[in-house]
XYZ file of C-alpha atoms in Angstrom:
761
model
C 17.532 6.985 -8.252
C 14.612 8.030 -6.077
C 13.602 11.722 -6.187
C 14.285 12.097 -2.448
C 17.861 11.016 -2.992
C 18.245 13.567 -5.769
C 17.064 16.326 -3.448
C 19.466 15.237 -0.746
C 22.317 14.999 -3.222
C 21.618 18.499 -4.512
C 21.788 19.684 -0.929
C 25.042 17.849 -0.435
C 26.634 19.607 -3.403
C 26.197 22.908 -1.626
C 27.406 21.899 1.840
C 30.110 19.397 0.914
C 31.402 20.559 -2.469
C 34.728 21.539 -0.941
C 35.673 18.203 0.585
C 33.314 15.525 -0.783
C 34.456 15.581 -4.382
C 37.038 12.871 -3.677
C 37.120 9.714 -1.545
C 40.631 8.729 -2.643
C 42.164 9.180 0.802
C 39.708 6.718 2.332
C 40.238 3.777 -0.082
C 42.372 1.097 1.649
C 45.784 0.148 0.279
C 45.809 -2.558 -2.404
C 42.136 -1.906 -3.157
C 40.312 -0.281 -6.067
C 36.739 0.935 -6.175
C 34.644 -1.271 -8.483
C 32.897 0.885 -11.122
C 30.878 -1.727 -13.014
C 30.961 -4.245 -15.855
C 30.237 -4.430 -19.567
C 29.455 -7.357 -21.860
C 31.038 -7.877 -25.259
C 29.260 -10.387 -27.521
C 31.145 -12.333 -30.172
C 29.045 -14.600 -32.366
C 29.531 -16.720 -35.466
C 25.978 -16.171 -36.812
C 23.218 -13.596 -36.731
C 21.446 -13.476 -33.349
C 17.771 -12.574 -33.340
C 17.013 -9.744 -30.893
C 20.636 -9.467 -29.821
C 20.009 -6.352 -27.757
C 17.319 -8.145 -25.736
C 19.708 -11.029 -25.112
C 22.432 -8.635 -24.009
C 20.019 -6.880 -21.655
C 19.080 -10.234 -20.132
C 22.745 -11.144 -19.620
C 23.391 -7.799 -17.945
C 20.815 -8.624 -15.262
C 23.143 -11.259 -13.756
C 26.199 -9.032 -13.440
C 27.279 -8.950 -9.797
C 27.966 -7.060 -7.647
C 26.236 -3.749 -8.345
C 28.703 -0.828 -8.329
C 28.204 2.125 -6.020
C 25.889 4.936 -7.096
C 27.562 7.902 -8.692
C 26.319 11.490 -8.880
C 28.060 14.237 -10.867
C 31.311 12.315 -10.728
C 31.126 11.833 -6.963
C 30.256 8.956 -4.611
C 28.316 10.699 -1.809
C 26.908 7.407 -0.491
C 30.397 5.944 -0.091
C 31.703 9.228 1.294
C 29.273 9.201 4.208
C 30.012 5.535 4.835
C 33.646 6.467 5.382
C 32.649 9.423 7.561
C 30.638 7.164 9.881
C 33.703 4.960 10.405
C 35.356 7.790 12.325
C 35.418 7.633 16.094
C 33.016 10.594 16.390
C 31.127 10.834 13.061
C 28.590 13.382 14.284
C 24.812 13.454 14.011
C 24.651 14.897 10.481
C 27.003 12.284 9.022
C 25.086 9.448 10.687
C 21.742 10.787 9.449
C 22.974 11.296 5.884
C 24.496 7.812 5.844
C 21.144 6.400 6.932
C 19.447 8.223 4.067
C 21.855 7.646 1.156
C 24.899 5.827 2.549
C 26.398 2.832 0.752
C 29.092 0.375 1.730
C 31.949 0.613 -0.817
C 32.262 -2.139 -3.424
C 35.891 -3.062 -4.171
C 37.542 -4.983 -6.962
C 38.225 -7.812 -4.522
C 34.442 -8.249 -4.070
C 34.036 -9.291 -7.717
C 34.089 -13.072 -8.320
C 34.433 -13.109 -12.106
C 34.459 -16.896 -12.431
C 31.051 -17.089 -10.730
C 29.626 -14.453 -13.056
C 31.033 -16.333 -16.068
C 29.233 -19.514 -14.954
C 25.952 -17.637 -14.567
C 26.374 -16.046 -18.013
C 26.906 -19.473 -19.597
C 23.858 -20.797 -17.764
C 21.778 -17.929 -19.129
C 23.035 -18.636 -22.660
C 22.144 -22.332 -22.362
C 18.663 -21.416 -21.130
C 18.310 -19.460 -24.373
C 19.532 -22.345 -26.561
C 23.133 -21.219 -27.052
C 24.884 -24.397 -25.938
C 28.673 -24.822 -26.121
C 29.310 -21.091 -25.769
C 32.257 -19.734 -23.765
C 32.917 -16.741 -21.491
C 36.017 -14.932 -20.256
C 36.711 -11.757 -18.300
C 39.318 -9.038 -18.083
C 39.797 -6.234 -15.546
C 40.590 -2.702 -16.635
C 42.504 -1.182 -13.743
C 43.207 2.450 -12.937
C 44.960 3.900 -9.920
C 41.924 3.803 -7.622
C 39.158 2.287 -9.814
C 38.595 -0.959 -11.679
C 35.982 -2.230 -14.116
C 35.544 -5.581 -15.816
C 34.638 -6.645 -19.345
C 33.007 -10.026 -19.910
C 33.533 -11.489 -23.358
C 31.020 -14.149 -24.419
C 31.551 -16.234 -27.547
C 28.086 -17.329 -28.571
C 27.586 -20.475 -30.629
C 24.649 -20.856 -33.025
C 21.469 -21.858 -31.158
C 19.517 -25.122 -31.178
C 16.142 -24.971 -32.906
C 13.014 -27.093 -32.544
C 11.917 -29.446 -35.311
C 8.911 -31.242 -33.724
C 6.853 -30.929 -30.560
C 4.601 -33.733 -29.295
C 3.531 -35.666 -26.216
C 4.972 -38.960 -25.035
C 3.676 -41.769 -22.786
C 0.766 -40.100 -21.012
C -1.687 -42.042 -18.820
C -5.468 -41.947 -19.053
C -7.667 -40.006 -18.479
C -5.304 -37.002 -18.584
C -3.816 -37.959 -21.941
C -6.519 -36.438 -24.150
C -6.783 -33.018 -22.445
C -2.983 -32.613 -22.484
C -2.821 -33.515 -26.186
C -5.642 -31.055 -26.911
C -3.744 -28.330 -25.052
C -0.515 -29.115 -26.948
C -2.357 -28.828 -30.252
C -2.982 -25.159 -29.436
C 0.613 -24.409 -28.481
C 2.452 -21.209 -29.374
C 5.733 -23.110 -29.745
C 6.521 -23.226 -33.451
C 8.904 -25.107 -35.704
C 12.432 -23.618 -35.991
C 11.887 -21.757 -32.741
C 15.057 -21.309 -30.704
C 15.324 -23.363 -27.525
C 14.206 -21.058 -24.696
C 13.711 -22.296 -21.142
C 11.449 -19.383 -20.227
C 9.078 -20.284 -23.082
C 8.965 -23.879 -21.878
C 8.027 -22.714 -18.386
C 5.236 -20.574 -19.846
C 4.055 -23.584 -21.856
C 3.835 -25.705 -18.710
C 1.851 -22.985 -16.941
C -0.503 -22.660 -19.917
C -1.202 -26.386 -20.003
C -1.665 -26.481 -16.235
C -4.200 -23.620 -16.427
C -6.042 -25.438 -19.219
C -6.170 -28.680 -17.215
C -7.504 -26.834 -14.171
C -10.497 -25.659 -16.214
C -11.138 -29.305 -17.145
C -11.455 -30.386 -13.533
C -7.895 -31.470 -12.700
C -7.995 -30.119 -9.161
C -4.756 -31.716 -7.926
C -2.621 -31.136 -10.991
C 0.515 -29.003 -10.831
C 2.681 -27.578 -13.606
C 5.755 -29.116 -11.904
C 4.415 -32.555 -12.850
C 5.174 -31.806 -16.518
C 8.648 -32.359 -17.906
C 10.172 -31.617 -21.326
C 12.698 -33.915 -22.980
C 14.767 -32.855 -25.989
C 16.168 -35.354 -28.491
C 19.041 -34.178 -30.737
C 20.103 -37.636 -31.951
C 17.980 -37.455 -35.079
C 19.717 -34.388 -36.479
C 23.247 -33.150 -37.215
C 22.448 -29.426 -37.648
C 21.538 -28.340 -34.118
C 17.919 -29.396 -34.396
C 15.909 -31.204 -31.733
C 12.568 -32.870 -31.149
C 10.706 -31.780 -28.027
C 8.637 -34.303 -26.032
C 6.219 -33.479 -23.218
C 5.491 -36.122 -20.601
C 4.775 -36.544 -16.897
C 7.396 -37.014 -14.252
C 7.671 -40.376 -12.582
C 5.574 -41.148 -9.515
C 2.950 -38.462 -10.137
C 0.070 -39.170 -7.684
C -2.930 -40.854 -9.278
C -5.307 -38.249 -7.830
C -3.438 -35.631 -9.872
C -4.263 -37.317 -13.186
C -8.053 -37.536 -12.791
C -10.662 -34.748 -13.073
C -12.850 -33.756 -10.133
C -16.543 -32.943 -10.017
C -18.428 -30.929 -7.421
C -20.530 -33.388 -5.429
C -22.051 -30.981 -2.915
C -22.209 -27.216 -2.300
C -22.580 -25.869 1.237
C -23.167 -22.143 1.765
C -22.774 -20.393 5.124
C -24.381 -16.920 4.646
C -23.653 -15.804 8.233
C -20.292 -17.411 8.940
C -18.407 -16.627 12.123
C -14.937 -18.106 12.625
C -15.760 -18.583 16.305
C -19.050 -20.315 15.608
C -18.885 -24.104 15.555
C -22.598 -24.836 16.030
C -23.932 -27.609 13.800
C -26.554 -26.179 11.443
C -29.376 -27.867 9.591
C -29.111 -27.296 5.821
C -31.917 -25.847 3.727
C -31.958 -27.102 0.142
C -32.428 -24.518 -2.622
C -31.534 -24.949 -6.311
C -29.306 -27.970 -5.581
C -27.336 -26.108 -2.922
C -27.366 -26.413 0.868
C -27.757 -23.174 2.839
C -26.721 -23.387 6.483
C -27.832 -20.462 8.680
C -29.746 -20.047 11.914
C -31.493 -17.689 12.192
C -32.176 -16.661 8.602
C -29.591 -14.043 7.598
C -29.750 -13.962 3.787
C -32.657 -15.311 1.761
C -31.375 -18.135 -0.504
C -33.461 -16.976 -3.480
C -31.564 -13.669 -3.505
C -28.124 -15.141 -2.798
C -28.359 -17.985 -5.315
C -27.947 -15.854 -8.514
C -24.506 -14.754 -7.336
C -23.222 -18.351 -7.174
C -22.155 -19.766 -10.528
C -20.884 -23.043 -9.036
C -23.203 -26.009 -9.549
C -23.379 -29.594 -8.368
C -22.126 -32.020 -11.018
C -19.918 -29.323 -12.520
C -16.241 -30.051 -13.182
C -13.900 -28.131 -10.918
C -12.898 -24.851 -12.562
C -10.942 -22.166 -10.679
C -12.225 -19.482 -13.046
C -15.832 -20.261 -12.097
C -14.787 -20.230 -8.444
C -13.145 -16.797 -8.798
C -16.196 -15.495 -10.642
C -18.441 -16.644 -7.793
C -16.177 -15.036 -5.183
C -16.107 -11.747 -7.093
C -19.872 -11.669 -7.537
C -20.478 -12.397 -3.851
C -18.014 -9.674 -2.844
C -19.907 -7.145 -4.967
C -23.073 -7.501 -2.869
C -21.729 -5.055 -0.302
C -22.862 -7.064 2.728
C -19.778 -9.230 3.234
C -16.322 -8.539 4.601
C -14.782 -11.863 3.531
C -15.693 -14.467 0.921
C -13.866 -17.766 1.361
C -14.434 -20.725 -0.978
C -12.856 -24.002 0.131
C -12.808 -27.441 -1.490
C -12.592 -30.768 0.295
C -11.876 -34.064 -1.444
C -14.111 -37.086 -0.841
C -11.497 -39.846 -0.777
C -14.025 -42.622 -0.232
C -15.477 -42.368 -3.741
C -12.287 -41.587 -5.689
C -11.964 -43.782 -8.815
C -9.355 -44.238 -11.542
C -11.296 -41.861 -13.781
C -13.025 -39.348 -11.490
C -12.722 -37.580 -8.136
C -15.320 -35.652 -6.168
C -15.297 -32.459 -4.106
C -17.394 -30.796 -1.445
C -17.499 -27.011 -1.894
C -17.891 -24.883 1.229
C -18.627 -21.171 0.735
C -18.018 -19.185 3.923
C -19.463 -15.649 3.934
C -18.451 -13.335 6.790
C -20.801 -10.317 7.055
C -19.830 -6.709 7.543
C -21.168 -4.866 10.568
C -24.875 -4.463 9.928
C -25.150 -0.834 11.038
C -22.549 1.900 10.758
C -22.307 5.667 11.106
C -19.800 7.824 9.224
C -19.084 11.484 9.877
C -17.387 13.944 7.499
C -16.351 17.466 8.423
C -15.182 19.821 5.680
C -13.950 23.390 5.584
C -15.285 25.117 2.462
C -13.903 28.200 0.692
C -15.330 29.636 -2.527
C -14.345 32.184 -5.113
C -16.916 34.693 -3.815
C -15.106 34.756 -0.445
C -17.691 32.581 1.240
C -16.159 30.241 3.832
C -17.455 27.943 6.540
C -17.851 24.372 7.813
C -19.922 21.544 6.406
C -20.886 18.488 8.462
C -22.308 15.290 6.960
C -23.521 12.250 8.911
C -24.261 9.001 7.080
C -26.114 6.072 8.615
C -25.824 2.729 6.799
C -27.885 -0.402 7.294
C -26.653 -3.423 5.360
C -28.711 -6.469 4.389
C -31.818 -4.530 5.323
C -34.440 -6.987 4.012
C -32.198 -10.109 4.189
C -31.470 -9.838 0.488
C -28.199 -7.882 0.538
C -29.895 -4.477 0.370
C -27.971 -1.435 1.593
C -29.731 1.632 2.951
C -27.785 4.886 3.341
C -29.247 7.991 4.949
C -27.146 11.167 4.845
C -27.918 14.373 6.699
C -25.759 17.399 6.083
C -25.634 20.943 7.351
C -23.388 23.667 6.001
C -22.890 27.266 6.963
C -20.945 29.872 5.009
C -20.325 33.534 5.604
C -18.790 36.302 3.541
C -15.375 36.927 5.064
C -14.309 39.828 2.834
C -14.651 43.387 4.022
C -16.868 45.864 2.249
C -20.548 46.269 1.567
C -21.089 42.523 1.152
C -19.406 41.537 4.404
C -21.662 39.555 6.703
C -23.671 37.808 3.992
C -24.311 34.204 4.940
C -25.564 30.955 3.488
C -27.237 28.031 5.280
C -27.659 24.645 3.615
C -29.591 21.673 5.007
C -29.968 18.332 3.280
C -31.421 14.885 3.810
C -30.734 12.195 1.218
C -31.658 8.526 1.267
C -30.346 5.751 -0.950
C -31.543 2.161 -1.167
C -29.430 -0.275 -3.200
C -30.706 -3.705 -4.238
C -28.017 -6.176 -5.454
C -30.293 -7.426 -8.223
C -32.411 -6.191 -11.125
C -35.807 -4.815 -10.175
C -37.790 -4.384 -13.364
C -41.407 -4.654 -14.573
C -40.271 -7.250 -17.098
C -38.073 -10.313 -16.618
C -34.373 -10.020 -17.446
C -32.235 -13.108 -17.987
C -29.409 -13.035 -15.433
C -27.239 -15.179 -17.733
C -26.657 -12.019 -19.746
C -24.715 -10.613 -16.783
C -22.023 -13.255 -16.482
C -19.342 -11.089 -14.890
C -21.467 -9.396 -12.228
C -25.092 -9.057 -11.148
C -26.469 -5.533 -11.755
C -27.507 -3.368 -8.831
C -30.736 -1.423 -8.713
C -30.219 1.984 -7.104
C -32.995 4.213 -5.840
C -32.521 7.621 -4.289
C -34.657 10.318 -2.752
C -33.423 13.608 -1.327
C -34.422 17.081 -0.281
C -32.168 20.123 0.160
C -32.820 23.582 1.541
C -30.568 26.577 0.775
C -30.962 30.005 2.289
C -28.781 32.927 1.181
C -29.276 35.948 3.366
C -30.545 39.066 1.560
C -31.054 37.038 -1.639
C -33.341 33.995 -1.769
C -34.363 30.592 -0.451
C -34.151 27.505 -2.645
C -35.902 24.197 -1.961
C -34.947 21.268 -4.172
C -35.867 17.611 -4.334
C -34.368 14.728 -6.296
C -35.481 11.204 -7.121
C -33.557 8.586 -9.101
C -34.054 5.002 -10.168
C -31.498 3.118 -12.184
C -29.035 0.295 -12.653
C -25.285 -0.154 -12.351
C -23.208 -3.126 -13.416
C -19.713 -4.187 -14.433
C -19.493 -5.797 -17.871
C -15.963 -6.994 -17.100
C -12.967 -5.998 -15.036
C -12.614 -2.664 -16.839
C -16.064 -1.595 -18.048
C -18.927 -0.219 -15.967
C -22.367 0.971 -17.037
C -24.732 3.276 -15.143
C -28.232 3.812 -16.497
C -30.901 5.883 -14.749
C -34.155 5.701 -16.722
C -35.773 7.864 -14.046
C -33.994 11.011 -12.901
C -36.181 13.783 -11.502
C -35.177 17.163 -10.061
C -37.548 19.761 -8.667
C -36.511 23.243 -7.508
C -38.583 26.052 -6.032
C -37.201 29.541 -5.596
C -38.905 31.554 -2.844
C -38.522 34.541 -0.555
C -36.475 36.435 -3.122
C -35.387 39.896 -2.089
C -35.599 43.026 -4.196
C -31.832 42.904 -4.521
C -31.965 39.425 -6.018
C -34.876 40.336 -8.275
C -32.723 43.150 -9.657
C -29.974 40.615 -10.345
C -32.423 38.387 -12.227
C -33.778 41.355 -14.167
C -30.241 42.218 -15.274
C -29.508 38.605 -16.235
C -32.429 37.025 -18.152
C -30.380 33.842 -18.739
C -30.032 33.375 -14.996
C -33.749 33.950 -14.461
C -34.636 31.411 -17.139
C -32.302 28.840 -15.571
C -34.163 29.208 -12.251
C -37.611 29.232 -13.888
C -37.219 25.636 -15.073
C -38.479 24.066 -11.858
C -38.936 20.505 -13.108
C -36.275 18.281 -14.690
C -37.126 14.726 -15.673
C -35.077 12.585 -17.991
C -32.595 9.819 -18.613
C -28.913 9.665 -17.681
C -26.391 7.134 -18.969
C -22.700 6.638 -18.215
C -20.025 4.378 -19.701
C -16.661 3.953 -17.960
C -13.551 2.111 -19.072
C -11.072 2.049 -16.185
C -7.640 0.704 -17.076
C -6.265 2.146 -13.821
C -7.140 -1.154 -12.100
C -3.955 -2.591 -13.659
C -1.751 -0.964 -11.042
C 1.432 -2.615 -12.306
C 0.990 -1.542 -15.924
C 3.227 1.256 -17.271
C 0.397 2.501 -19.510
C -3.025 3.146 -17.994
C -6.060 4.505 -19.823
C -9.380 5.799 -18.481
C -12.492 6.845 -20.403
C -15.815 8.102 -19.082
C -18.699 9.314 -21.187
C -22.057 10.518 -19.891
C -25.316 11.415 -21.595
C -28.081 13.376 -19.882
C -31.347 13.889 -21.774
C -34.382 15.550 -20.166
C -37.893 16.580 -21.081
C -38.592 14.436 -24.142
C -41.082 12.030 -22.561
C -42.808 14.789 -20.574
C -43.319 16.811 -23.758
C -45.860 14.176 -24.826
C -48.118 15.133 -21.905
C -47.476 18.854 -21.495
C -49.813 21.705 -22.218
C -49.502 25.321 -23.249
C -51.104 27.529 -20.622
C -50.139 30.870 -22.195
C -49.533 31.427 -25.881
C -45.838 31.908 -26.564
C -44.845 30.915 -23.012
C -43.052 27.669 -22.142
C -45.250 24.613 -21.730
C -45.884 23.090 -18.303
C -46.400 19.653 -16.783
C -48.608 19.407 -13.686
C -48.446 23.171 -13.510
C -44.612 23.248 -13.493
C -42.360 24.553 -16.230
C -40.035 21.726 -17.242
C -36.569 21.684 -18.796
C -35.734 20.118 -22.127
C -32.089 19.609 -23.055
C -29.357 17.142 -24.004
C -25.938 17.150 -22.398
C -22.875 14.997 -23.176
C -19.404 14.787 -21.564
C -16.210 12.890 -22.296
C -13.359 12.488 -19.814
C -10.097 10.947 -21.120
C -7.118 10.141 -18.888
C -3.750 8.573 -19.591
C -1.094 7.646 -17.039
C 2.477 6.666 -17.880
C 4.182 4.988 -14.921
C 7.957 4.715 -14.980
C 10.993 4.375 -12.728
C 12.457 1.345 -11.001
C 9.253 0.497 -9.149
C 6.830 2.438 -11.355
C 6.742 5.041 -8.565
C 6.765 8.017 -10.916
C 3.763 8.945 -13.022
C 3.062 11.306 -15.892
C -0.710 11.810 -15.657
C -2.717 13.588 -18.355
C -6.408 14.405 -18.731
C -8.688 15.837 -21.402
C -12.305 16.834 -20.693
C -14.936 18.170 -23.075
C -18.627 18.760 -22.498
C -21.549 20.344 -24.324
C -25.139 21.018 -23.304
C -27.900 21.892 -25.754
C -31.159 23.451 -24.604
C -34.057 22.994 -27.032
C -37.816 22.671 -27.228
C -39.244 23.998 -23.993
C -35.906 25.544 -22.907
C -33.605 28.188 -24.261
C -30.972 27.806 -21.532
C -29.698 24.890 -19.437
C -31.000 24.684 -15.854
C -28.567 26.339 -13.453
C -27.650 23.065 -11.703
C -26.779 21.453 -15.068
C -24.400 24.136 -16.325
C -20.607 23.802 -16.360
C -18.066 25.720 -14.299
C -14.283 25.872 -14.361
C -11.563 26.447 -11.784
C -10.898 24.781 -8.463
C -9.000 21.784 -7.007
C -10.318 19.310 -9.616
C -10.129 21.668 -12.571
C -7.784 24.554 -13.460
C -6.098 24.926 -10.089
C -4.590 28.380 -10.686
C -8.123 29.840 -10.553
C -10.514 29.585 -7.647
C -13.537 27.332 -7.962
C -16.188 28.653 -10.394
C -14.187 31.831 -11.059
C -12.828 31.076 -14.545
C -14.759 32.291 -17.580
C -17.087 32.130 -19.282
C -14.884 33.065 -22.202
C -13.016 36.316 -21.567
C -15.501 37.623 -19.007
C -13.939 39.518 -16.074
C -16.229 39.742 -13.048
C -13.934 42.233 -11.301
C -14.300 44.778 -14.116
C -18.071 44.281 -14.500
C -19.886 47.247 -12.872
C -23.085 45.155 -12.698
C -21.451 42.412 -10.605
C -21.513 42.819 -6.834
C -19.707 39.537 -6.045
C -22.484 38.294 -3.771
C -22.896 34.807 -5.101
C -22.398 34.658 -8.853
C -20.924 31.372 -10.035
C -19.717 31.830 -13.579
C -21.246 29.060 -15.704
C -21.712 28.030 -19.328
C -22.978 25.205 -21.515
C -19.569 24.362 -23.070
C -16.495 23.218 -21.160
C -13.011 22.223 -22.281
C -10.030 21.367 -20.064
C -6.600 19.741 -20.371
C -4.267 18.817 -17.533
C -0.787 17.323 -17.163
C 0.932 16.333 -13.942
C 4.243 14.707 -12.990
C 3.977 12.755 -9.715
C 6.924 11.413 -7.772
C 7.608 9.898 -4.334
C 9.438 11.928 -1.712
C 9.637 9.965 1.516
C 7.361 7.709 3.517
C 3.726 8.651 2.730
C 4.632 12.003 1.194
C 4.516 12.494 -2.568
C 5.138 15.515 -4.745
C 3.797 16.831 -8.031
C 4.487 19.416 -10.718
C 1.488 20.270 -12.875
C 0.002 22.503 -15.548
C -3.696 23.052 -16.296
C -5.654 24.761 -19.050
C -9.375 25.224 -19.564
C -12.442 27.427 -19.673
C -16.201 27.473 -20.166
C -18.319 29.254 -22.790
C -21.899 29.745 -23.886
C -23.018 28.754 -27.362
C -25.409 31.734 -27.258
C -24.080 34.966 -25.807
C -25.482 35.952 -22.419
C -26.022 39.750 -22.325
C -25.106 39.705 -18.622
C -21.561 38.750 -19.618
C -21.275 41.609 -22.132
C -20.945 39.159 -25.028
C -17.558 37.984 -23.769
C -18.803 34.470 -23.044
C -19.640 33.258 -26.584
C -17.757 30.246 -27.929
C -15.821 30.989 -31.132
C -13.095 29.418 -33.246
C -10.635 31.481 -31.211
C -11.337 29.442 -28.068
C -7.702 28.237 -27.771
C -6.594 31.810 -27.069
C -9.272 32.081 -24.371
C -8.031 29.221 -22.199
C -7.102 29.956 -18.620
C -3.684 28.409 -17.938
C -1.724 27.847 -14.776
C 1.060 25.768 -13.270
C 2.165 24.807 -9.806
C 3.509 22.291 -7.364
C 1.721 19.869 -5.074
C 2.181 17.875 -1.890
C 0.174 14.721 -1.269
C -0.113 12.531 1.799
C -0.995 9.087 0.441
C -1.801 6.509 3.127
C -2.852 3.256 1.447
C -4.936 5.017 -1.175
C -6.409 7.707 1.084
C -4.973 10.955 -0.282
C -4.893 14.404 1.307
C -3.806 16.883 -1.359
C -2.340 20.379 -1.272
C -1.750 22.128 -4.611
C -0.213 25.595 -4.947
C -0.767 27.102 -8.396
C -0.407 30.438 -10.160
C -1.913 31.579 -13.479
C 0.310 32.324 -16.460
C -2.482 32.981 -19.010
C -5.605 34.811 -17.855
C -8.282 35.175 -20.583
C -10.098 37.908 -18.618
C -7.210 40.326 -19.296
C -6.889 42.379 -22.504
C -5.076 40.707 -25.383
C -1.359 41.267 -25.153
C -1.484 41.185 -21.340
C -2.807 37.665 -20.828
C 0.571 35.891 -20.643
C 1.911 36.815 -17.230
C 3.104 34.217 -14.706
C 1.718 35.751 -11.526
C 3.725 33.756 -8.991
C 2.988 36.478 -6.434
C -0.747 35.610 -6.636
C -0.817 31.856 -5.927
C -3.971 29.873 -5.182
C -3.802 27.127 -2.541
C -6.078 24.149 -3.205
C -6.953 21.615 -0.515
C -8.753 18.444 -1.556
C -9.227 14.765 -0.882
C -8.024 12.378 -3.595
C -6.069 12.891 -6.797
C -7.507 15.354 -9.337
C -7.437 12.798 -12.166
């Protein structure tokens, strides 16, 4: 039963418990309410997987009885109430939500169910079985028991082909030789259907464009045996069209890179790599489009190759629709071969687009304000499928709390450009045949950001990236950035901020490392793409290594001081993360989900660094982390900012180089686009080397389990076709910043409201 119905039924218990516990007075004379059916199996031999067979038989029991809740029939009750002359608004509304028409004993046609049960048994090889039924009647209710006497099943002795025409004979025989049907296997119609589909799929890959699984027919011969054995023969039905028994080759490939359904202008083809490109004017250069097309002239028709081509073309990012059509050339059809013309119609996306995003930001240090981002996109920029994105953002935050820090503000300006090439750009040649599933993309990025915090500092940062991204298959994705450069320059620091840095040498060192250059790699396995699967698994691992190559060219300007490159102190570290997620989907329509997540990360500063750069450190708390704690407010370790006399709450984000988190969430539908959740989170951050600014409370030890911040809460999600607006209300029940013995306290009177876009994991 759907969760919404359960809520409504719970409500009904309160308001109708006095008079809805019985519907006896509404049941018509000479009628009984049908309460369901059971199946009793009687057999003269051992049945393999008897429970599975019984479950299959139960699927045909008709009709379904009315839903029952705590011994009552609320759905039927409100049906009866609406039959009154003036049922009232509440009764009509409740009937619309959970009402059910009553099912009576007279609605049950037992002889029809018996016939269907026997048909099911025959489909499973149990021929010459029998079925009977018997009603169990009470004063106002009736149920039925179906008794099935199951005979011993028929089993297969041999399986072979019979009377097949050329040229299809050999490929069918080859497919049969790889069958999963085995000797002594029980006759099973569902297995025979799967066998036909398997052979049909195999024939399609061999060029049999017009073949259909319905053309295959099985014949069973029991005359050779007296012990319920049979020989199985596979052949073609009579009058199968000749064109269905010959393979087809691709004679010609026509590609329309700028297809418009309204455009019927005849175009002159341009020949490139044995394909005809039809476009006027030039929209997409054939030399860049050709690697995405795995179809070739002279190739046997193969739907898998066709799907692969469609998927690769869709991944370019320049097309809205990819439509591959085949047309038979009847004039050159022979008894042994047919020919096809392949037309690939590509409908482009709008070349230029602008997207605006407006966010309201709140942070743990009581900063709040708006953030506006504008993104301009230009697709197919150089007629090779390139995508250029330019994003400008402006954000303003102000300290909304009262006190000495009230009125502090923060201004952030940013300009970031991204240019994506749907191909490999490399100083050395890479064989595209290695990337069979998809063509890698080359991604380049360049950005600059300016941050000004009043009464504290100004920070100018620049980033540059160059790397590759590709899908190895449907589940696996790789991201490799051999060039990843970050530059930061701290300026206009106030005396107040200098005092903060003097009190926190770790923080000063994290800002001193102005130059970061290294390599980043990411591996993702995403089993969530199987939306219908009850078990879904996700794995993401990332590796970030910086400073090793630069160390070959650095120099020591001052003895004992960190080395520099081009006059800039550079960072040297290695950082690795792992993100594991598991979803269990259950319920009638897999609408309910138990989602779990485990995250662990560690960063090691070495060589030229003794602390990770500030922008590379971990934080905990917030809408995508431990939701009972505000963003960046949890940890490190048992540190309590509120009790630290040296903390003024101006901007400190509590960070560390170790992070561990675990989350669990139960998700369920409510009504329409609204979904609910119940969740629990645990996590924290630590430092592998104690930071004196945190009074030694931040160091990672073997006692880390007792230092986890824990919280639980409820959530509301508005899910419109995958676009999710999320509200989560959570409260802590284990706060590591409190003294031992006081940490377990479910502070429901101090909830934290999280607003976010998308699911947390």
